[in-house]
Amino acid sequence: MAEQIRKRDEIDPRYKWNLADIYPSDEAWQADYDAWAAKIPEIAAMNGHVSEDPKKAIRTYFEVQEKISPIFEYAFLRKETDNADPTAQALKDKALRLAVQISAAGAYLEPELLAMDEAELTRLAKDPEMKDYDAYLRTLLLNKPHTLSKEQEQLIAMMGEVAEAPDAIFTALTEADMKLPPIRLADGTEQELTEGNYSTFIHSKDREVRRQAFTNLMTAYEKMGNTIAGTYNASVKKDQFMADSHHFASARQAAMAPLEIPEEVYDNLISVIHEYLPVLQDYLRLRKDLLKLDELHLYDLYVPMTDSFSMELPYEEAFDLVLKGLSPMGEDYLAKLREARDNRWIDVYPSIGKSSGAFSAGDLRSVHPYVLLNHNNNLDSAFTIAHELGHSMHSFYSNTRQPAPKSDYSLFVAEVASTCNEALMMRYLLHTMKEKEAQAYLLNHFLEQFRTTCFRQTMFAEFEKISHDMAQQGIPLTKASLSEAYLKLNQTYYGETCFIDPEIASEWMRIPHFYRAFYVYVYATGLCAAVSLSERIMTGGEAAVRDYREFLSAGCSVPPIEALKLAGIDMSRPEPVRRAMEVFRETVRAMREVVGK
Ligand SMILES: [Zn+2]
């Protein structure tokens, strides 16, 4: 049974994180806050003088960033567990204001550095005294050819709000103005349908419920199609304008080059995923058989294929399971996990006023990472522990092995350590939980992770590539042209086995990620890298674990592709994606064996 939702003070302190590790009291926080707020004039004083002493300017900037991080994190975390507490809210507002003030006061640094001679910047990057800042200077140099004059950059910055308009309009339309038609149940009652509860309905065992959820949702978007196409068109044109004006060959290059990701990564992902579409079809055929359907529709893709499996798993047991599952990571890694549990880095249970979901906060170099959970006494919650602690350990190793300016890991690898832990857990559980129901549940979970993360996100990535290519070639982006492109993609990915419900043509209209172009591919590459690495760890023994530790410890000291090479995989090549897809193939085969199909 799920843990009853309690008041926060009814929960044993052992299961609440200890923010006193950051500040013993709100008063101590306030004292630090005052001290750093007083530093603002000092930072602002260097405005216009960076080239006179660039080393000092860079050091000051990073020192301030590091020192205000506890102020911000304490206030942020304090509010997460007590969203209704006005004191917590006030602390967070204050911290946010301080962060904004400091960032505004130091906003001159980058433009002034970029205005310096390339030769001088290169010298600075190679200066042994600036070793801690070499990664920062490396990416700065990379951006130099794409930086315009001060006046031009100012002009573009002044258009900032206009550039953000498509995203803002999309959010207002879909989150406030749009209403979805309700679902009518067999007993005559109606259920409200929202983007927020769509996921529950599309997973429903009742086929009529999921059919209505799908149809009602897609139809509502279709009716807004011209508006959303206009909004999306503006967003793509903005990407194109930003890329052109900053001398990038394409919007995709403009998104990937500053993160030091070669574009082959994107192209390899799409081509290898296409290579494995027959395996996806095989999975879908199995799904159709197990659901005993004459015809598999797109609204039948999410419902679990087997009877539900539930397992009562209190926190202590779930944590033990995580320790066992992650034992290939080595004793020191496990010791850190125990330390996280025993020393109250983790806030375990739901309580009134606490935020939902789960996350790891890893920016506190001077303290340790914190983890927020909402433990629900089941197996999914155990996977969440493994996932969030994966983030925490990545932060912990990078924070302790790198100086502050090189400790933040790249977006490209942000989900690798977390999903690698999940993949290791999956292997362990498949190895130990031999009952048929457990095996079917686990394999269903793994198959869906592949389908929704590798295949679906790659299809999204492909759509973004197509829409931006169309814009670059001067092809109008309209409701009709975008929906046609999206429908075709669905036919390619699912068409051989699935009936392609025509309503799916409008699905692109509901994806908020499309307003942050060329980002979703990271979900797919992240899972492929993680699965590939988990394979390597399981088969490569101590050497593989040592390599993996190097990756966890790298922060942003090297470009993300190089960081993953330390762990033994090269994401600029198709092999790691292929290796992950072979695991997918093997998982389909295992599922067939378990269910005897
Ligand atoms: Zn995550």
Coordinates of C-alpha atoms and ligand atoms in Angstrom, one line a residue:
M1 CA 0.0 0.0 0.0
A2 CA 1.2 3.5 -0.8
E3 CA 2.6 5.5 2.1
Q4 CA -0.1 7.9 3.5
I5 CA 0.6 11.5 2.8
R6 CA 1.6 13.1 6.1
K7 CA 2.4 16.4 7.5
R8 CA 6.1 17.1 7.3
D9 CA 6.7 17.1 11.1
E10 CA 5.1 13.7 11.3
I11 CA 8.0 12.2 9.3
D12 CA 11.0 10.8 11.1
P13 CA 14.0 13.2 10.6
R14 CA 16.1 10.2 9.3
Y15 CA 14.0 10.4 6.1
K16 CA 14.3 14.2 5.6
W17 CA 17.3 15.8 4.1
N18 CA 19.5 17.9 6.4
L19 CA 19.9 21.4 5.1
A20 CA 21.9 22.3 8.2
D21 CA 24.8 20.9 6.2
I22 CA 24.5 24.1 4.1
Y23 CA 23.5 26.6 6.8
P24 CA 22.7 25.8 10.5
S25 CA 19.8 28.3 10.4
D26 CA 18.0 30.9 8.3
E27 CA 20.0 33.6 10.2
A28 CA 23.3 32.1 9.0
W29 CA 21.9 32.1 5.5
Q30 CA 20.9 35.7 5.9
A31 CA 24.4 36.7 7.0
D32 CA 26.0 35.0 4.0
Y33 CA 23.4 36.6 1.8
D34 CA 24.2 40.1 3.1
A35 CA 28.0 39.5 2.7
W36 CA 27.6 38.6 -1.0
A37 CA 25.0 41.2 -1.8
A38 CA 27.6 43.8 -0.6
K39 CA 30.0 42.4 -3.2
I40 CA 27.9 43.4 -6.2
P41 CA 29.5 46.9 -6.6
E42 CA 32.9 45.2 -6.6
I43 CA 31.9 43.0 -9.5
A44 CA 30.3 45.9 -11.4
A45 CA 33.4 48.1 -10.9
M46 CA 35.3 45.9 -13.5
N47 CA 32.8 46.8 -16.2
G48 CA 34.8 48.2 -19.2
H49 CA 38.1 47.1 -17.7
V50 CA 38.3 43.4 -18.4
S51 CA 41.1 43.7 -21.0
E52 CA 43.3 45.5 -18.4
D53 CA 43.3 42.4 -16.2
P54 CA 41.4 39.6 -17.7
K55 CA 42.7 37.0 -15.3
K56 CA 41.3 38.9 -12.3
A57 CA 38.0 39.5 -14.0
I58 CA 37.6 35.8 -14.8
R59 CA 38.6 34.7 -11.3
T60 CA 36.2 37.1 -9.7
Y61 CA 33.3 36.0 -11.8
F62 CA 33.8 32.3 -11.1
E63 CA 34.5 32.9 -7.4
V64 CA 31.2 34.7 -7.0
Q65 CA 29.3 32.1 -8.9
E66 CA 30.7 29.4 -6.6
K67 CA 30.0 31.4 -3.4
I68 CA 26.4 32.3 -4.2
S69 CA 25.5 28.7 -5.0
P70 CA 24.9 27.7 -1.4
I71 CA 22.7 30.8 -0.9
F72 CA 20.6 29.8 -3.9
E73 CA 20.5 26.1 -3.3
Y74 CA 19.5 26.4 0.4
A75 CA 16.6 28.7 -0.4
F76 CA 15.5 26.5 -3.4
L77 CA 15.7 23.2 -1.5
R78 CA 14.1 24.7 1.6
K79 CA 11.0 25.7 -0.4
E80 CA 10.8 22.3 -2.3
T81 CA 9.7 20.5 0.8
D82 CA 7.4 23.3 2.1
N83 CA 5.8 25.1 -0.8
A84 CA 3.1 26.7 1.3
D85 CA 5.6 28.2 3.8
P86 CA 5.8 32.0 3.3
T87 CA 9.3 32.2 4.9
A88 CA 10.7 29.6 2.5
Q89 CA 9.0 31.5 -0.4
A90 CA 10.6 34.8 0.8
L91 CA 14.0 33.2 1.0
K92 CA 13.7 31.9 -2.5
D93 CA 12.6 35.2 -3.9
K94 CA 15.5 36.9 -2.3
A95 CA 18.0 34.4 -3.5
L96 CA 16.6 34.7 -7.1
R97 CA 16.9 38.5 -6.9
L98 CA 20.5 38.2 -5.8
A99 CA 21.3 35.8 -8.6
V100 CA 19.8 38.1 -11.1
Q101 CA 21.6 41.1 -9.7
I102 CA 24.9 39.4 -9.7
S103 CA 24.5 38.0 -13.2
A104 CA 23.5 41.5 -14.4
A105 CA 26.4 43.1 -12.7
G106 CA 28.8 40.6 -14.3
A107 CA 27.2 40.5 -17.8
Y108 CA 30.0 42.5 -19.3
L109 CA 32.6 39.7 -18.8
E110 CA 31.9 37.5 -21.8
P111 CA 31.4 40.3 -24.4
E112 CA 34.6 42.1 -23.2
L113 CA 36.6 38.8 -23.4
L114 CA 35.2 38.1 -26.8
A115 CA 36.2 41.6 -28.0
M116 CA 39.9 40.8 -27.2
D117 CA 42.3 39.6 -29.9
E118 CA 42.1 35.9 -30.7
A119 CA 45.8 35.5 -30.2
E120 CA 45.5 37.1 -26.7
L121 CA 42.7 34.8 -25.8
T122 CA 44.6 31.8 -27.0
R123 CA 47.6 32.9 -24.9
L124 CA 45.3 33.2 -21.9
A125 CA 43.8 29.8 -22.4
K126 CA 47.3 28.3 -22.5
D127 CA 48.6 30.2 -19.5
P128 CA 49.4 27.7 -16.7
E129 CA 48.0 30.2 -14.1
M130 CA 44.6 29.9 -15.9
K131 CA 44.5 26.1 -15.9
D132 CA 41.3 26.0 -13.9
Y133 CA 39.6 28.1 -16.6
D134 CA 41.0 26.5 -19.7
A135 CA 37.6 24.8 -20.5
Y136 CA 35.8 28.0 -20.2
L137 CA 38.3 29.8 -22.4
R138 CA 38.2 26.9 -24.9
T139 CA 34.4 27.3 -25.5
L140 CA 34.8 31.0 -25.5
L141 CA 37.3 30.8 -28.3
L142 CA 35.0 28.4 -30.1
N143 CA 32.2 31.0 -30.0
K144 CA 34.5 33.9 -31.1
P145 CA 33.9 33.5 -34.9
H146 CA 30.2 33.5 -34.2
T147 CA 30.1 36.6 -32.1
L148 CA 29.2 40.0 -33.6
S149 CA 30.2 43.4 -32.7
K150 CA 29.1 44.8 -29.3
E151 CA 26.5 47.0 -31.0
Q152 CA 25.1 44.2 -33.1
E153 CA 24.9 41.8 -30.1
Q154 CA 23.1 44.5 -28.1
L155 CA 20.6 45.0 -30.9
I156 CA 19.9 41.2 -31.0
A157 CA 19.6 41.1 -27.2
M158 CA 17.1 43.9 -27.3
M159 CA 14.9 41.6 -29.5
G160 CA 15.1 38.9 -26.8
E161 CA 11.5 39.1 -25.7
V162 CA 10.3 39.0 -29.3
A163 CA 12.5 36.0 -30.0
E164 CA 10.9 34.3 -27.0
A165 CA 7.4 35.1 -28.2
P166 CA 6.6 31.9 -30.1
D167 CA 7.3 29.8 -27.0
A168 CA 5.3 32.2 -24.8
I169 CA 2.3 32.1 -27.2
F170 CA 2.5 28.3 -27.5
T171 CA 2.5 28.0 -23.7
A172 CA -0.4 30.5 -23.2
L173 CA -2.5 28.7 -25.9
T174 CA -1.9 25.2 -24.8
E175 CA -1.8 25.7 -21.0
A176 CA -4.4 28.4 -20.5
D177 CA -6.8 28.9 -23.5
M178 CA -7.2 25.4 -25.0
K179 CA -9.8 23.1 -23.6
L180 CA -9.8 19.4 -24.4
P181 CA -13.2 17.6 -24.8
P182 CA -13.9 15.3 -21.8
I183 CA -13.8 11.5 -21.9
R184 CA -17.3 9.9 -21.7
L185 CA -17.1 6.6 -19.7
A186 CA -19.4 3.6 -20.3
D187 CA -21.5 4.4 -17.2
G188 CA -22.4 7.9 -18.6
T189 CA -20.0 9.9 -16.4
E190 CA -17.5 12.3 -17.9
Q191 CA -13.8 12.7 -17.0
E192 CA -12.0 15.9 -17.6
L193 CA -9.1 15.5 -20.1
T194 CA -6.0 17.7 -19.8
E195 CA -2.4 17.5 -21.0
G196 CA -1.6 16.7 -17.3
N197 CA -3.8 13.6 -17.1
Y198 CA -3.5 12.4 -20.7
S199 CA -0.7 10.1 -19.8
T200 CA -2.9 8.2 -17.3
F201 CA -5.7 7.8 -19.9
I202 CA -3.4 6.7 -22.7
H203 CA -2.1 3.9 -20.4
S204 CA -5.6 2.8 -19.6
K205 CA -6.5 -0.9 -19.8
D206 CA -9.9 0.2 -21.1
R207 CA -9.4 0.6 -24.9
E208 CA -12.4 3.0 -25.3
V209 CA -10.9 5.3 -22.7
R210 CA -7.5 5.5 -24.4
R211 CA -9.1 5.8 -27.9
Q212 CA -11.2 8.8 -26.7
A213 CA -8.2 10.4 -24.9
F214 CA -6.1 10.1 -28.1
T215 CA -8.9 11.3 -30.5
N216 CA -10.1 14.1 -28.3
L217 CA -6.6 15.4 -27.7
M218 CA -5.4 15.3 -31.3
T219 CA -8.7 16.8 -32.6
A220 CA -8.4 19.7 -30.2
Y221 CA -4.9 20.4 -31.5
E222 CA -6.0 20.0 -35.1
K223 CA -8.6 22.7 -34.6
M224 CA -5.8 25.1 -33.5
G225 CA -3.6 23.9 -36.4
N226 CA -3.2 27.2 -38.3
T227 CA -2.4 29.2 -35.1
I228 CA 0.2 26.6 -33.9
A229 CA 1.7 26.3 -37.4
G230 CA 2.1 30.1 -37.5
T231 CA 3.7 30.0 -34.0
Y232 CA 6.0 27.2 -34.9
N233 CA 6.9 28.8 -38.2
A234 CA 8.0 31.9 -36.3
S235 CA 10.1 29.8 -33.9
V236 CA 11.9 28.0 -36.8
K237 CA 12.5 31.4 -38.5
K238 CA 13.9 32.8 -35.3
D239 CA 16.3 29.8 -35.1
Q240 CA 17.2 30.4 -38.8
F241 CA 17.8 34.1 -38.2
M242 CA 20.0 33.5 -35.1
A243 CA 22.0 30.9 -37.0
D244 CA 22.5 33.1 -40.1
S245 CA 23.3 36.3 -38.3
H246 CA 26.0 34.4 -36.2
H247 CA 27.6 32.8 -39.2
F248 CA 26.5 29.3 -38.7
A249 CA 25.7 27.0 -41.7
S250 CA 22.4 25.9 -40.2
A251 CA 20.2 26.2 -37.1
R252 CA 21.3 22.7 -36.2
Q253 CA 24.9 23.7 -36.3
A254 CA 24.1 26.7 -34.2
A255 CA 22.5 24.5 -31.5
M256 CA 25.2 21.8 -31.5
A257 CA 28.5 23.5 -32.2
P258 CA 28.6 25.6 -29.0
L259 CA 28.1 22.4 -27.0
E260 CA 31.0 20.8 -28.9
I261 CA 28.8 18.1 -30.4
P262 CA 29.7 17.1 -33.9
E263 CA 26.6 16.9 -36.2
E264 CA 27.5 13.3 -37.1
V265 CA 26.1 12.4 -33.7
Y266 CA 22.6 13.5 -34.9
D267 CA 22.9 11.9 -38.3
N268 CA 24.3 8.6 -37.0
L269 CA 21.5 8.4 -34.4
I270 CA 18.8 8.7 -37.1
S271 CA 20.4 6.3 -39.5
V272 CA 21.0 3.6 -36.9
I273 CA 17.5 3.9 -35.5
H274 CA 16.2 3.5 -39.1
E275 CA 18.3 0.3 -39.4
Y276 CA 16.5 -1.1 -36.4
L277 CA 12.9 -0.2 -37.3
P278 CA 12.3 -3.8 -38.3
V279 CA 13.0 -4.7 -34.6
L280 CA 10.6 -2.0 -33.5
Q281 CA 8.0 -3.6 -35.8
D282 CA 8.7 -7.0 -34.3
Y283 CA 8.1 -5.5 -30.8
L284 CA 4.8 -3.9 -32.0
R285 CA 3.6 -7.3 -33.5
L286 CA 4.3 -8.9 -30.1
R287 CA 2.4 -6.1 -28.5
K288 CA -0.6 -6.6 -30.8
D289 CA -0.6 -10.4 -30.0
L290 CA -0.4 -9.9 -26.3
L291 CA -3.2 -7.3 -26.3
K292 CA -5.2 -9.7 -28.5
L293 CA -6.1 -7.0 -31.0
D294 CA -7.1 -7.4 -34.6
E295 CA -5.5 -4.1 -35.4
L296 CA -2.9 -2.2 -33.4
H297 CA -3.8 1.5 -33.3
L298 CA -1.5 4.3 -32.2
Y299 CA -3.5 4.6 -29.0
D300 CA -2.6 1.0 -28.1
L301 CA 1.1 1.7 -27.8
Y302 CA 1.3 2.7 -24.1
V303 CA -0.9 0.3 -22.2
P304 CA 1.1 -2.4 -20.4
M305 CA 1.2 -5.6 -22.4
T306 CA 0.8 -7.9 -19.4
D307 CA -1.1 -8.1 -16.2
S308 CA -0.1 -5.6 -13.6
F309 CA 2.6 -6.7 -11.2
S310 CA 2.9 -5.1 -7.9
M311 CA 5.5 -5.6 -5.3
E312 CA 5.5 -3.9 -1.9
L313 CA 8.9 -2.3 -1.5
P314 CA 9.4 -0.1 1.6
Y315 CA 12.2 2.4 1.3
E316 CA 14.9 0.5 3.2
E317 CA 14.3 -2.6 1.0
A318 CA 14.2 -0.5 -2.1
F319 CA 17.5 1.1 -1.2
D320 CA 19.1 -2.3 -0.5
L321 CA 17.9 -3.5 -3.9
V322 CA 19.6 -0.4 -5.5
L323 CA 22.8 -1.2 -3.6
K324 CA 22.7 -4.8 -4.9
G325 CA 21.9 -3.7 -8.5
L326 CA 24.7 -1.2 -8.5
S327 CA 27.3 -3.5 -7.0
P328 CA 29.2 -3.7 -10.3
M329 CA 30.1 0.0 -9.7
G330 CA 32.6 -1.0 -7.0
E331 CA 32.8 -0.6 -3.2
D332 CA 33.7 3.1 -3.0
Y333 CA 30.7 4.0 -5.2
L334 CA 28.4 1.9 -2.9
A335 CA 30.0 3.5 0.2
K336 CA 29.0 6.9 -1.1
L337 CA 25.4 5.7 -1.7
R338 CA 25.2 4.5 1.9
E339 CA 26.7 7.8 3.0
A340 CA 23.9 9.6 1.1
R341 CA 21.3 7.5 2.8
D342 CA 22.7 7.6 6.3
N343 CA 23.8 11.2 6.4
R344 CA 20.5 12.6 5.2
W345 CA 21.3 13.8 1.7
I346 CA 17.9 12.4 0.7
D347 CA 14.3 13.6 1.3
V348 CA 12.4 10.4 1.0
Y349 CA 8.6 10.6 1.5
P350 CA 5.8 12.7 0.1
S351 CA 4.4 15.2 2.6
I352 CA 1.9 18.0 2.5
G353 CA 3.2 21.0 0.6
K354 CA 6.2 19.1 -0.8
S355 CA 6.9 19.2 -4.6
S356 CA 6.0 16.1 -6.6
G357 CA 8.4 14.1 -8.7
A358 CA 12.1 13.5 -8.0
F359 CA 15.4 15.3 -8.7
S360 CA 19.0 15.5 -7.7
A361 CA 20.6 18.9 -6.9
G362 CA 24.3 18.6 -7.6
D363 CA 25.6 22.2 -7.7
L364 CA 26.7 22.4 -4.1
R365 CA 30.4 21.8 -4.4
S366 CA 31.2 22.8 -0.8
V367 CA 28.6 20.4 0.7
H368 CA 27.2 17.4 -1.2
P369 CA 24.4 16.6 -3.6
Y370 CA 20.8 16.5 -2.3
V371 CA 18.1 14.2 -3.6
L372 CA 14.3 14.8 -3.5
L373 CA 12.1 11.7 -3.8
N374 CA 8.5 10.9 -3.3
H375 CA 8.9 7.2 -2.4
N376 CA 5.8 5.2 -3.1
N377 CA 6.9 1.7 -1.8
N378 CA 7.0 0.1 -5.3
L379 CA 9.5 -1.1 -7.9
D380 CA 9.2 2.1 -9.9
S381 CA 10.3 4.1 -6.9
A382 CA 13.4 1.8 -6.6
F383 CA 14.3 2.7 -10.2
T384 CA 13.9 6.4 -9.3
I385 CA 16.4 6.0 -6.4
A386 CA 18.9 4.5 -8.7
H387 CA 18.3 7.2 -11.3
E388 CA 18.6 10.2 -9.0
L389 CA 21.6 8.8 -7.2
G390 CA 23.2 8.4 -10.6
H391 CA 22.9 12.1 -11.1
S392 CA 24.2 12.7 -7.6
M393 CA 27.3 10.5 -8.0
H394 CA 28.1 12.2 -11.4
S395 CA 27.9 15.5 -9.6
F396 CA 29.9 14.2 -6.6
Y397 CA 32.8 12.8 -8.6
S398 CA 33.0 15.8 -10.9
N399 CA 32.8 18.3 -8.0
T400 CA 35.5 16.6 -6.0
R401 CA 37.8 15.9 -8.9
Q402 CA 37.5 19.2 -10.9
P403 CA 38.0 22.8 -9.9
A404 CA 34.7 24.8 -9.9
P405 CA 34.9 26.2 -13.5
K406 CA 35.3 22.6 -14.9
S407 CA 32.9 20.7 -12.7
D408 CA 29.5 21.2 -14.5
Y409 CA 28.9 18.4 -16.8
S410 CA 27.4 19.0 -20.3
L411 CA 23.7 18.7 -21.2
F412 CA 24.7 16.0 -23.7
V413 CA 25.7 13.6 -20.9
A414 CA 23.3 14.9 -18.3
E415 CA 21.1 11.7 -18.4
V416 CA 23.8 9.2 -19.0
A417 CA 24.9 8.4 -15.4
S418 CA 21.2 8.2 -14.2
T419 CA 20.0 5.9 -17.0
C420 CA 23.1 3.8 -16.8
N421 CA 22.2 3.1 -13.2
E422 CA 18.7 2.2 -14.2
A423 CA 20.0 -0.2 -16.9
L424 CA 22.3 -1.9 -14.3
M425 CA 19.3 -2.2 -12.0
M426 CA 17.3 -3.7 -14.8
R427 CA 19.9 -6.3 -15.5
Y428 CA 20.2 -7.3 -11.8
L429 CA 16.4 -7.6 -11.4
L430 CA 16.0 -9.6 -14.6
H431 CA 18.7 -11.9 -13.2
T432 CA 17.2 -12.3 -9.8
M433 CA 13.4 -12.0 -10.1
K434 CA 12.6 -15.1 -12.0
E435 CA 8.8 -15.3 -11.6
K436 CA 7.0 -14.9 -15.0
E437 CA 5.0 -11.9 -13.9
A438 CA 8.0 -10.1 -12.6
Q439 CA 10.0 -10.8 -15.8
A440 CA 7.1 -9.7 -18.0
Y441 CA 6.7 -6.5 -16.0
L442 CA 10.5 -5.7 -16.1
L443 CA 10.8 -6.4 -19.8
N444 CA 7.7 -4.4 -20.6
H445 CA 9.2 -1.5 -18.7
F446 CA 12.6 -1.8 -20.6
L447 CA 10.9 -2.2 -24.0
E448 CA 8.8 1.0 -23.4
Q449 CA 11.9 2.9 -22.3
F450 CA 13.5 2.0 -25.7
R451 CA 10.4 2.8 -27.7
T452 CA 9.5 6.1 -26.0
T453 CA 13.1 7.4 -25.5
C454 CA 15.2 6.0 -28.4
F455 CA 12.6 5.7 -31.2
R456 CA 10.1 8.4 -30.4
Q457 CA 12.6 11.1 -29.5
T458 CA 14.6 10.3 -32.6
M459 CA 11.4 10.7 -34.7
F460 CA 11.0 14.1 -33.0
A461 CA 14.6 14.9 -33.8
E462 CA 14.0 13.9 -37.4
F463 CA 10.9 16.2 -37.6
E464 CA 13.0 19.1 -36.3
K465 CA 15.6 18.5 -39.0
I466 CA 12.9 18.3 -41.7
S467 CA 11.1 21.5 -40.6
H468 CA 14.4 23.5 -40.3
D469 CA 15.6 22.1 -43.7
M470 CA 12.2 23.2 -45.2
A471 CA 12.6 26.7 -43.9
Q472 CA 16.2 26.9 -45.1
Q473 CA 15.0 25.9 -48.6
G474 CA 12.2 28.4 -48.6
I475 CA 9.4 25.8 -48.4
P476 CA 6.5 27.4 -46.4
L477 CA 5.8 25.9 -43.0
T478 CA 2.1 25.5 -42.8
K479 CA -0.4 23.3 -41.0
A480 CA -0.7 21.2 -44.1
S481 CA 3.0 20.9 -44.9
L482 CA 4.1 20.2 -41.3
S483 CA 1.3 17.7 -40.6
E484 CA 2.1 15.9 -43.8
A485 CA 5.8 15.6 -42.8
Y486 CA 4.8 14.3 -39.4
L487 CA 2.3 11.8 -40.7
K488 CA 5.0 10.4 -43.1
L489 CA 7.4 10.0 -40.2
N490 CA 4.8 8.0 -38.3
Q491 CA 4.2 5.8 -41.3
T492 CA 7.9 5.1 -41.6
Y493 CA 8.3 4.3 -37.8
Y494 CA 5.1 2.5 -37.1
G495 CA 3.3 1.9 -40.4
E496 CA 4.2 -1.6 -41.2
T497 CA 2.5 -3.0 -38.1
C498 CA 0.2 -0.2 -36.9
F499 CA -2.9 1.3 -38.3
I500 CA -1.8 4.9 -38.7
D501 CA -4.7 6.9 -37.3
P502 CA -4.9 10.0 -39.4
E503 CA -5.3 12.2 -36.2
I504 CA -1.7 11.5 -35.4
A505 CA -0.7 14.1 -38.1
S506 CA -1.5 16.8 -35.5
E507 CA 0.7 15.4 -32.7
W508 CA 3.7 17.6 -33.5
M509 CA 1.5 20.5 -32.5
R510 CA 1.6 19.5 -28.8
I511 CA 5.3 19.1 -28.3
P512 CA 6.7 22.0 -26.2
H513 CA 10.3 20.8 -26.8
F514 CA 10.1 21.9 -30.4
Y515 CA 10.4 25.5 -29.2
R516 CA 13.9 24.7 -28.0
A517 CA 15.2 23.3 -31.2
F518 CA 17.6 20.4 -31.6
Y519 CA 17.6 19.3 -28.0
V520 CA 15.4 16.2 -27.9
Y521 CA 18.0 14.0 -29.6
V522 CA 20.0 14.2 -26.4
Y523 CA 17.4 11.9 -24.7
A524 CA 17.9 9.3 -27.3
T525 CA 21.7 9.5 -27.4
G526 CA 21.8 9.6 -23.6
L527 CA 19.8 6.3 -23.3
C528 CA 21.9 4.6 -26.0
A529 CA 25.1 5.7 -24.3
A530 CA 23.9 4.6 -20.9
V531 CA 22.8 1.1 -22.2
S532 CA 26.0 0.7 -24.1
L533 CA 28.0 1.7 -21.0
S534 CA 26.1 -0.6 -18.7
E535 CA 26.9 -3.5 -21.1
R536 CA 30.6 -2.5 -20.9
I537 CA 30.5 -2.4 -17.1
M538 CA 28.8 -5.8 -16.8
T539 CA 31.3 -7.5 -19.1
G540 CA 34.5 -5.4 -18.8
G541 CA 35.3 -5.9 -15.1
E542 CA 37.4 -3.6 -13.1
A543 CA 39.0 -1.8 -16.0
A544 CA 35.5 -0.8 -17.4
V545 CA 34.5 0.5 -14.0
R546 CA 37.7 2.5 -13.7
D547 CA 37.1 4.0 -17.2
Y548 CA 33.5 4.8 -16.2
R549 CA 34.8 6.6 -13.1
E550 CA 37.0 8.8 -15.3
F551 CA 33.9 9.8 -17.2
L552 CA 32.0 10.6 -14.0
S553 CA 34.9 12.7 -12.8
A554 CA 35.5 14.7 -15.9
G555 CA 32.9 17.4 -15.5
C556 CA 33.3 19.7 -18.5
S557 CA 37.1 19.6 -18.4
V558 CA 37.0 18.0 -21.9
P559 CA 34.2 18.2 -24.6
P560 CA 31.3 15.7 -23.8
I561 CA 32.2 13.4 -26.6
E562 CA 35.8 13.1 -25.2
A563 CA 34.3 12.6 -21.7
L564 CA 32.4 9.6 -22.9
K565 CA 35.5 8.3 -24.7
L566 CA 37.1 8.1 -21.3
A567 CA 34.4 5.6 -20.4
G568 CA 35.1 3.7 -23.5
I569 CA 32.4 4.7 -26.0
D570 CA 32.6 7.0 -29.0
M571 CA 29.3 8.7 -29.7
S572 CA 30.5 10.3 -32.9
R573 CA 30.5 6.7 -34.3
P574 CA 27.3 4.6 -34.9
E575 CA 28.6 1.7 -32.7
P576 CA 27.2 2.7 -29.3
V577 CA 23.7 3.3 -30.7
R578 CA 23.9 0.0 -32.5
R579 CA 25.0 -1.7 -29.3
A580 CA 22.1 -0.3 -27.5
M581 CA 19.8 -1.4 -30.3
E582 CA 21.1 -4.9 -30.0
V583 CA 20.1 -4.9 -26.4
F584 CA 16.6 -3.8 -27.5
R585 CA 16.5 -6.7 -30.0
E586 CA 17.6 -9.1 -27.2
T587 CA 14.9 -7.6 -24.9
V588 CA 12.2 -8.3 -27.5
R589 CA 13.5 -11.8 -27.8
A590 CA 13.5 -12.3 -24.0
M591 CA 9.9 -11.0 -23.8
R592 CA 8.8 -13.5 -26.5
E593 CA 10.4 -16.3 -24.5
V594 CA 8.8 -15.3 -21.2
V595 CA 5.3 -15.0 -22.7
G596 CA 5.7 -18.0 -25.0
K597 CA 5.0 -16.1 -28.3
Ligands
ZN1 ZN 17.3 12.4 -14.8

